[in-house]
Amino acid sequence: MTDSTYRVQGATGEWEVVIGLEVHAQVASEAKLLSGAATAFGAEPNTQVSLIDAAMPGMLPVPNRECIRQAVRTGMAIDAQINKWSRFDRKNYFYADLPQGYQISQLYHPLVGEGALDISLDEKNPDAEVKRIGIERIHVEQDAGKLMHDQHPTRSYVDLNRSGVALMEIVSKPEMRSPAEAGAYLSKLRTILRYVGSCDGNMDQGSMRADVNVSVRRPGEPFGTRTETKNVNSVRFVMAVVEHEASRQVDVLEAGGKIVQETRLYDPDRNETRSMRSKEDAHDYRYFPDPDLLPLELDDAFLEECRQSLPELPDAKRRRYQEDLGLSPYNAATLTADADTARWFEALLAEGAKAQKKSESNVAKASANWLLSELYGALNRLGKSLDDSPVGPADGAELLALVANGTISGTIAKQVFEIMLETGAKPGAIVEEKGLKQTSDTGAIEAAVAKILADNGDKVAQYKAGKEALFGFFVGQTMKAMQGKANPQIVNELVRKALG
Amino acid sequence: MTDLTDLTVAEIRDGFRAGDFSAREVASAFNANVAAAGALNAFIVETPEKALEAADTADAARSSGDLKPLSGVPIGMKDLFCTQGVQTTAASHILEGFTPTYESTVSAKLWDAGAGMLGKLNLDQFAMGSSNETSYFGKVVSPWRRNDGDDAALAPGGSSGGSSAAIAARLCPAATGTDTGGSIRQPAAFTGISGIKPTYGRCSRWGTIAFASSLDQAGPKARTVRDNAILLEAMAGFDPKDATSLDLPVPAWEAGLSSDLKGKKVGIPKEYRPDGLDAEIAAVWDRGIAWLRDAGAQIVDVSLPHTKYALPTYYIIAPAEASSNLARYDGVRYGQRELPEGAGLQDMYAATRAAGFGAEVRRRIMIGTYVLSAGFYDAYYTQAQKVRTLISRDFEQAFTQCDLLLTPTAPSAAFALGEEQDDPLAMYLNDVFTVPASLAGLPAMSVPGGLDAQGLPLGLQIIGKPLDEQSVLNAGLAIEERSGFVARPGKWW
Amino acid sequence: MSIDLQTVKKIASLSRISMRDAEAEAMVPELNKILEWVEQLGEVDVTGVEPMTAVIPNHLRLRDDAVTDGNVRDKVLANAPQPEHGFFTVPKVIE
Ligand SMILES: [Mg+2]
Ligand SMILES: [Zn+2]
């Protein structure tokens, strides 16, 4: 555990920032939490709306099992206590994006209780600076609809496609102390959600939004009054909100003012937060158990299936990459930071082990280096990502095998890879066709060496006179003469022999 | 030939099948009565064409031989059930002009069973009331009148007042009702008919406009116990669209009817006989006890100690749920929209709801909002739900000593319209005997027990164990056979 | 806990029911009478008693995750006061 030393320097001295995040994550499901309407992103307005989502008279909710299952699996992924008895409550308030006049949520008995996740503050060495951030609860609730204010001079338009989509509200404890910690927490949470598959984590599409609770205090003193900045939709913005809200609060306090507990809105263009008028008087939500829904009781079989279906999680995977595969902490962290990368890497390992008839740990280092340097470099150049990479894991593994078994040198491998990227051809085929196999034909190499020595009598003399550094020159010249296709060891032997 | 509108549901069903008359003749006869009964104001919308359409289908089915359980039977539909293509208002201005694009599960089941719709029946606004005086579309007038010569207009009871008035006046042989705190039973008692509220969860709530979700339960009303059994069989059944619906088969209640109560124990709860209980109510109750004994039942005294707390418990829970259930009536997606010049969204809500909801609905929303508001939730709502648990335990206890309970349905006969209007509390007390069974979700029925000195009907209530509608119906039948209740209101409208 | 005019106005605004002063004033005694009456519940000893959750023993059924509804925009908008271009509309909201 490390304590952040992040401080806001005020005119009157140092201030500590206290941050808690309430993350709303859209549950990955085909249908909505309490109706059979679809959840797909970007449909025509009000086409993914059932009579239930529109709160027509007499309509009733029935919960979607998959949404409950995904929330439970998420809870298990953060070592949280799963409540076998939970309940849906109604949160009552009036707003045009809330057709029922209440949001079906869980206040008194949430589905998931206390858990935690570890954030790393030094990406070069993930285990160096780890901080455990407590998670208060995860509850399941309905998303609201969408209002559009710019379509009409005097009216706002209401689209209920999102209305009733399942959300997990993941509430952290106020245990973050710097923008960096807040950012690391959100990234780590998104990584876990993507591993578990309970949320696609696409913040730009709104599948993940954070309500950022910020307060400041003199180091060591009790918590100050907090503000909640709603629906911040990127890691960068969350960090910006913390910075700006913290310094704003410090200015207010040092000017002798008071912080009002309020809901604020972040404006990315102006890079500032402002008070949200529409939520002003919404502070008495009159929560009570939803009488349309009985208590939610989960049996052991259900929980067992949730547990069984959990994948290896990022921290476990990273440690395995370090300990079993011998990867550097940095490489292990980079490869596990995102579920798709890890999946690609593990495919590359499997193919590599097959191709080279070795254990995965034996091919791991080379595979990791190639993926992170060669492949990533090429993809950046081409503006592509792993999932639309022109070279797949099997081809990558074949290329690495050709180097490992001495068929081609590393230098040639680079050429072959370029051709693979352009043509999509198999590395073996390219080596054959272009005749890039490296030779161990001593006759040919001896001939080349003899010619080099003959052409450079002066240098031979200097070498014999003790200028040993020239050895590399003769080797290089020989390799050049062989167009890089000679086996380096053999060249070395023969040059040394010829120089006597 | 007899007046077809004097026939019961069973008689219409059987006579139609026997070929004594056509379904069209039946529908036409009831349509005529409906058209001629404007003075009762029992219907908000009349749908004679729908009744005839169903009748023609039935007549065709009779010749082709594929008859349904209710083929040839026209009924009235309480205007709390959403009916596709037919205005549905809950008797509130806020839903005036609302035409559902869907059919409630209960009404759909009735149409699938071959029944036809005579129209949408008037009720207390959002089913909040015991006299049918809170309807935006005007009071329903009971067809009954006192025998003292003065022609005071009487309340048909509420909230299903349109249903009870229409059946008593022979405007329809049967109708649907909903019961949250007594809205099927009390109006039945006031108008000399029968009605049953089944176990909570028997009838789907999907498509029925909600008042208080944990209490609302649909049920039939008709002139005989048998007719109630027939209707309830068609209305009940598991509905996956209602998370509180009971996943159980529907018993053959009509086939199971038997007035032989040998081996049955009937409990008489002493708390239902408070000091100052109306002497005529006490008398009809005693007659009921004698009839059940005569039918072979053993009578036992039981106690339901928390009875006096039932009504206050109800008046916390029902308004609380209602305040939230009625939040959707905001003028945004359907119904009335009140948009004062230059009004913002929140002004529109406040104006729409002030103009759209009647006084009693506004009052209950206010009470419900208050008892749920910050700082009061535990003192009121949580406390009430705990007391509700105790009330429910009282019944469990009692049912270890008996199979059924017999009580009066209401503390008085029908009162005159306007009589109790200005005192909400006095009005609430009408449900003192019906509310406890609602809080416990138990099946309960009201059957006529006779007339009082003023010639007005009085009802007897039978409360059963969860899911034991059969015993309730059977005890009702035993009373029906012995009371010889044939009184009907003289036609003045 | 008896309520005053200010409370009645606060409750009315929470309920989104506009109310003229006369109405609100009339409601004060009316609501107090009803609340006084329901407050007799306070005398009931409920120690160790759980609040009612389901009146009839029943368990919450869960749905399968399948798209079985939606694509009924016409039905959804059929009764809308002022629909436009497939949207519901409300007076412009400033957030
Ligand atoms: Mg929040
Ligand atoms: Zn939330």
XYZ file of C-alpha atoms in Angstrom, chain B residues 40-471:
432
model
C -77.485 5.589 -13.551
C -74.332 6.819 -15.322
C -72.892 3.313 -14.922
C -70.938 3.391 -18.176
C -68.217 5.799 -19.313
C -68.156 4.314 -22.808
C -70.896 2.139 -24.332
C -69.831 -0.381 -26.976
C -73.030 -1.995 -28.304
C -71.299 -2.809 -31.597
C -68.658 -4.856 -29.757
C -71.360 -6.790 -27.925
C -73.124 -7.553 -31.211
C -69.889 -8.476 -32.959
C -69.072 -11.056 -30.251
C -72.681 -12.263 -30.372
C -72.526 -12.862 -34.128
C -69.270 -14.741 -33.683
C -70.985 -16.859 -31.020
C -74.023 -17.528 -33.195
C -71.724 -18.605 -36.028
C -69.729 -20.769 -33.625
C -72.898 -22.461 -32.417
C -73.763 -23.628 -35.906
C -70.180 -24.684 -36.589
C -70.005 -26.274 -33.156
C -66.850 -24.688 -31.720
C -68.322 -22.887 -28.719
C -66.211 -21.273 -26.024
C -66.984 -21.185 -22.277
C -68.565 -17.719 -22.440
C -69.922 -17.777 -26.002
C -73.116 -15.732 -26.119
C -72.465 -13.923 -22.824
C -72.069 -10.115 -22.912
C -70.396 -8.446 -19.926
C -69.362 -5.044 -18.625
C -65.674 -4.107 -18.296
C -64.523 -1.853 -15.463
C -62.736 1.120 -17.029
C -59.542 0.248 -15.182
C -58.757 -2.561 -17.657
C -56.947 -1.365 -20.782
C -58.957 -2.307 -23.863
C -57.316 -2.043 -27.272
C -58.937 0.626 -29.407
C -61.462 1.613 -26.732
C -60.839 4.658 -24.505
C -59.563 3.674 -21.060
C -59.544 6.367 -18.369
C -59.644 4.961 -14.807
C -62.431 7.586 -14.555
C -59.797 10.315 -14.524
C -59.550 13.452 -16.642
C -55.802 12.886 -16.919
C -56.451 9.839 -19.136
C -59.399 11.297 -21.024
C -58.995 10.342 -24.669
C -56.350 7.680 -23.951
C -56.883 4.760 -26.334
C -54.692 1.763 -25.465
C -52.849 -0.018 -28.256
C -52.955 -3.180 -26.144
C -55.433 -5.398 -24.287
C -55.152 -6.236 -20.584
C -54.520 -9.909 -19.823
C -57.776 -10.286 -17.890
C -59.988 -8.691 -20.557
C -58.158 -10.596 -23.306
C -58.874 -13.871 -21.488
C -62.560 -13.000 -21.285
C -62.787 -12.143 -24.996
C -60.864 -15.323 -25.842
C -63.446 -17.208 -23.773
C -66.139 -15.829 -26.083
C -67.538 -13.000 -23.950
C -68.641 -9.725 -25.583
C -68.191 -6.181 -24.266
C -71.212 -3.992 -23.519
C -69.020 -1.051 -22.494
C -66.518 0.433 -20.066
C -67.938 0.779 -16.573
C -67.647 3.847 -14.388
C -65.646 3.729 -11.146
C -64.058 5.898 -8.496
C -61.162 7.792 -10.038
C -58.142 5.431 -10.169
C -60.297 3.110 -7.997
C -59.840 5.470 -5.054
C -63.148 5.675 -3.249
C -66.022 3.750 -1.683
C -68.992 5.536 -3.219
C -68.109 6.077 -6.889
C -68.361 9.820 -6.313
C -64.774 10.598 -7.321
C -65.199 9.778 -11.024
C -64.366 12.628 -13.385
C -67.220 11.340 -15.532
C -69.809 11.831 -12.823
C -71.264 9.876 -9.905
C -72.839 6.489 -10.491
C -76.341 6.347 -9.009
C -77.423 3.098 -7.381
C -80.616 1.595 -8.842
C -81.663 0.913 -5.245
C -83.802 3.325 -3.226
C -84.909 3.329 0.350
C -88.463 2.222 1.011
C -89.148 5.364 3.048
C -90.574 7.152 0.032
C -87.910 9.836 -0.209
C -86.015 9.341 -3.437
C -82.542 10.118 -2.163
C -79.948 8.976 -4.697
C -77.840 6.253 -3.080
C -74.186 5.291 -3.557
C -73.564 2.031 -5.438
C -70.386 1.620 -3.409
C -66.891 1.889 -4.773
C -64.649 1.681 -6.445
C -66.415 -0.802 -8.755
C -69.678 1.153 -8.466
C -70.479 1.149 -12.178
C -70.140 -2.623 -12.207
C -72.409 -3.175 -9.210
C -75.062 -0.679 -10.356
C -75.095 -2.125 -13.880
C -75.537 -5.708 -12.682
C -78.191 -4.839 -10.112
C -80.079 -2.875 -12.791
C -79.825 -5.725 -15.326
C -77.634 -3.703 -17.691
C -75.251 -6.659 -17.812
C -75.356 -10.163 -16.320
C -71.815 -9.885 -14.992
C -68.872 -7.522 -14.954
C -65.248 -7.280 -14.004
C -64.111 -5.493 -10.890
C -60.869 -4.803 -9.127
C -60.352 -4.928 -5.400
C -57.590 -3.077 -3.571
C -59.247 -2.614 -0.177
C -62.779 -3.851 -0.847
C -63.702 -2.399 -4.224
C -65.384 -5.595 -5.431
C -67.001 -6.647 -2.172
C -68.375 -3.419 -0.697
C -70.211 -2.334 -3.884
C -71.583 -5.872 -4.227
C -72.954 -5.623 -0.696
C -74.485 -2.190 -1.386
C -76.321 -3.417 -4.486
C -77.465 -6.908 -3.538
C -75.135 -8.875 -5.811
C -72.121 -11.183 -5.347
C -68.466 -10.587 -6.065
C -65.208 -12.356 -5.309
C -61.656 -11.124 -4.923
C -59.418 -14.150 -5.527
C -56.059 -14.818 -3.873
C -53.497 -12.111 -4.735
C -51.696 -13.303 -7.876
C -54.551 -15.410 -9.339
C -55.521 -12.754 -11.892
C -52.797 -11.019 -13.863
C -52.388 -7.300 -13.223
C -50.854 -6.745 -16.674
C -52.766 -4.071 -18.542
C -54.879 -3.136 -15.528
C -54.257 0.450 -14.438
C -52.435 0.205 -11.117
C -53.650 1.752 -7.883
C -51.624 -0.119 -5.217
C -49.614 -2.950 -6.757
C -49.265 -5.128 -3.658
C -53.041 -5.070 -3.074
C -54.714 -4.767 -6.509
C -56.523 -7.895 -7.567
C -59.133 -8.335 -10.279
C -62.256 -10.408 -9.825
C -65.786 -10.899 -11.142
C -69.145 -9.559 -9.997
C -72.470 -11.149 -10.865
C -75.847 -11.988 -9.367
C -75.046 -15.579 -8.393
C -72.149 -17.493 -6.882
C -72.120 -19.875 -9.844
C -71.742 -16.958 -12.239
C -68.785 -15.715 -10.216
C -67.162 -19.143 -10.456
C -67.694 -19.202 -14.240
C -66.242 -15.709 -14.729
C -63.304 -16.217 -12.371
C -62.298 -19.394 -14.223
C -62.032 -17.340 -17.404
C -60.197 -14.394 -15.786
C -57.621 -16.233 -13.657
C -54.401 -17.916 -14.735
C -50.627 -17.568 -14.766
C -49.212 -14.645 -16.751
C -45.433 -14.462 -17.312
C -45.835 -10.734 -17.962
C -46.761 -10.137 -14.290
C -43.878 -10.946 -11.924
C -46.334 -11.390 -9.036
C -48.639 -13.753 -10.957
C -49.034 -17.209 -9.371
C -47.776 -20.038 -11.607
C -50.619 -22.441 -10.766
C -53.321 -24.208 -12.776
C -56.824 -22.704 -12.636
C -59.167 -25.000 -10.650
C -62.523 -25.996 -12.140
C -64.412 -23.855 -9.644
C -67.824 -24.174 -11.246
C -67.614 -27.972 -11.406
C -66.398 -27.965 -7.804
C -69.395 -26.032 -6.438
C -71.087 -27.721 -3.488
C -73.141 -26.154 -0.699
C -72.527 -29.088 1.610
C -70.181 -27.725 4.269
C -69.933 -30.854 6.422
C -66.471 -31.028 7.969
C -65.796 -27.329 7.393
C -65.062 -25.046 10.314
C -66.157 -21.428 10.003
C -64.484 -18.895 12.268
C -66.293 -15.849 13.635
C -63.675 -13.143 14.432
C -64.740 -11.295 17.569
C -62.896 -8.109 16.550
C -65.426 -7.650 13.737
C -68.160 -7.082 16.303
C -67.059 -3.771 17.854
C -69.298 -1.932 20.339
C -71.758 0.094 18.363
C -71.877 -2.298 15.419
C -75.119 -1.505 13.573
C -77.840 -3.809 14.936
C -79.089 -4.769 11.475
C -75.542 -5.644 10.395
C -75.183 -7.787 13.520
C -78.525 -9.436 12.753
C -77.658 -10.370 9.161
C -74.330 -11.691 10.388
C -76.167 -13.940 12.879
C -78.459 -15.178 10.118
C -75.392 -15.998 8.036
C -73.903 -17.975 10.916
C -77.136 -19.956 11.248
C -77.230 -20.701 7.493
C -73.656 -22.012 7.470
C -74.364 -24.166 10.537
C -77.429 -25.465 8.719
C -75.194 -26.289 5.728
C -73.153 -28.573 7.963
C -70.341 -26.246 8.995
C -69.030 -26.102 12.532
C -68.902 -22.557 13.920
C -65.908 -21.518 16.042
C -64.954 -18.230 17.679
C -61.596 -16.875 16.565
C -59.562 -13.746 17.195
C -57.737 -11.457 14.748
C -56.084 -9.197 17.335
C -54.595 -6.624 14.927
C -57.827 -5.965 13.049
C -58.177 -2.389 14.335
C -54.815 -1.529 12.777
C -55.703 -2.838 9.318
C -57.321 0.347 8.033
C -54.543 2.726 9.126
C -51.999 0.260 7.730
C -53.871 0.257 4.450
C -54.010 4.064 4.370
C -50.226 4.231 4.529
C -49.336 1.423 2.120
C -51.963 2.064 -0.564
C -51.319 5.817 -0.916
C -47.545 5.254 -0.802
C -47.693 2.783 -3.693
C -50.232 4.962 -5.504
C -48.109 8.112 -5.227
C -45.404 6.256 -7.156
C -47.682 4.295 -9.524
C -49.398 7.516 -10.615
C -46.141 9.401 -11.279
C -46.277 8.236 -14.920
C -49.288 10.443 -15.569
C -47.213 13.480 -16.445
C -48.561 14.662 -19.791
C -45.461 13.600 -21.707
C -46.380 10.359 -23.492
C -50.177 10.074 -23.325
C -53.266 11.561 -21.727
C -53.942 15.186 -20.920
C -51.182 17.793 -21.134
C -51.631 21.146 -19.423
C -49.102 23.593 -20.832
C -49.522 27.135 -19.482
C -48.004 29.941 -21.587
C -44.230 29.874 -21.210
C -44.299 26.876 -18.847
C -41.165 24.792 -18.378
C -41.135 20.999 -18.008
C -41.685 20.957 -14.247
C -44.458 23.577 -14.527
C -46.091 21.376 -17.150
C -46.006 18.404 -14.771
C -47.527 20.370 -11.908
C -50.228 21.968 -14.060
C -51.090 18.710 -15.846
C -51.369 16.720 -12.638
C -53.298 19.429 -10.791
C -55.849 19.655 -13.601
C -55.858 15.946 -14.431
C -56.279 14.341 -11.006
C -59.437 14.684 -8.918
C -59.422 15.864 -5.279
C -59.345 12.382 -3.703
C -56.530 11.221 -5.997
C -54.519 14.361 -5.212
C -55.151 13.824 -1.498
C -53.878 10.227 -1.622
C -50.837 11.163 -3.697
C -50.030 13.808 -1.078
C -50.381 11.316 1.797
C -48.308 8.729 -0.069
C -45.589 11.215 -0.927
C -45.447 12.392 2.684
C -45.172 8.938 4.273
C -42.330 8.037 1.901
C -40.481 11.337 2.233
C -37.095 11.709 3.874
C -37.234 11.216 7.622
C -40.714 9.677 7.709
C -40.254 6.494 5.659
C -39.454 4.208 8.588
C -41.968 5.705 10.997
C -44.810 5.304 8.530
C -44.104 2.923 5.643
C -41.767 0.416 7.277
C -43.893 0.350 10.435
C -47.012 -0.249 8.312
C -45.366 -3.150 6.449
C -44.448 -4.718 9.799
C -47.972 -4.362 11.121
C -49.149 -5.856 7.824
C -47.020 -8.903 8.646
C -48.775 -9.161 12.011
C -52.205 -8.842 10.381
C -51.274 -11.616 7.981
C -50.089 -13.775 10.915
C -53.416 -13.219 12.663
C -55.121 -14.928 9.711
C -52.577 -17.767 9.642
C -53.263 -18.293 13.337
C -57.032 -18.236 12.861
C -56.788 -20.690 9.970
C -55.208 -23.243 12.276
C -58.636 -23.355 13.968
C -60.941 -22.955 10.975
C -61.203 -23.168 7.173
C -63.187 -20.003 6.531
C -64.158 -16.762 8.189
C -67.597 -15.157 8.095
C -68.015 -11.417 8.673
C -70.231 -8.574 7.498
C -68.974 -7.001 4.250
C -69.582 -3.382 5.251
C -70.486 -1.601 8.489
C -73.650 -0.106 6.938
C -76.050 -0.327 4.036
C -75.664 2.038 1.082
C -75.539 5.695 2.137
C -76.888 8.622 0.195
C -74.632 10.278 -2.379
C -72.803 13.241 -0.861
C -73.485 12.011 2.670
C -69.885 11.149 3.563
C -68.113 13.033 0.801
C -66.703 15.896 2.836
C -65.229 13.618 5.506
C -62.526 11.408 3.939
C -61.987 9.498 7.171
C -65.662 8.538 7.545
C -65.547 7.378 3.923
C -62.430 5.276 4.555
C -64.211 3.482 7.425
C -66.516 1.804 4.887
C -63.697 -0.635 4.154
C -63.023 -1.591 7.765
C -64.185 -5.212 7.232
C -62.803 -5.724 3.717
C -59.296 -4.250 4.064
C -57.746 -6.927 6.331
C -58.196 -9.720 3.753
C -56.710 -7.410 1.099
C -53.628 -6.751 3.217
C -53.160 -10.512 3.599
C -53.865 -11.281 -0.088
C -56.638 -13.724 0.856
C -59.602 -14.786 -1.283
C -62.765 -13.070 -0.082
C -66.309 -12.847 -1.351
C -69.436 -10.858 -0.637
C -72.895 -12.412 -1.057
C -76.295 -10.860 -0.279
C -77.549 -11.617 3.218
C -80.906 -9.864 3.036
C -82.455 -6.405 3.235
C -82.405 -3.921 6.086
C -85.452 -2.154 7.444
C -85.151 0.473 4.725
C -85.245 -2.225 2.063
C -81.556 -1.937 1.221
C -79.302 -4.951 0.649
C -76.723 -6.045 3.201
C -73.747 -8.266 2.387
C -71.948 -11.104 4.113
C -68.228 -11.606 3.592
C -66.513 -14.987 3.440
C -62.723 -15.024 3.751
C -60.735 -18.140 2.834
C -57.240 -19.559 3.088
C -54.763 -18.634 0.358
C -55.727 -20.358 -2.930
C -58.898 -21.839 -1.436
C -61.387 -19.921 -3.571
C -63.404 -23.151 -3.840
C -64.346 -23.217 -0.160
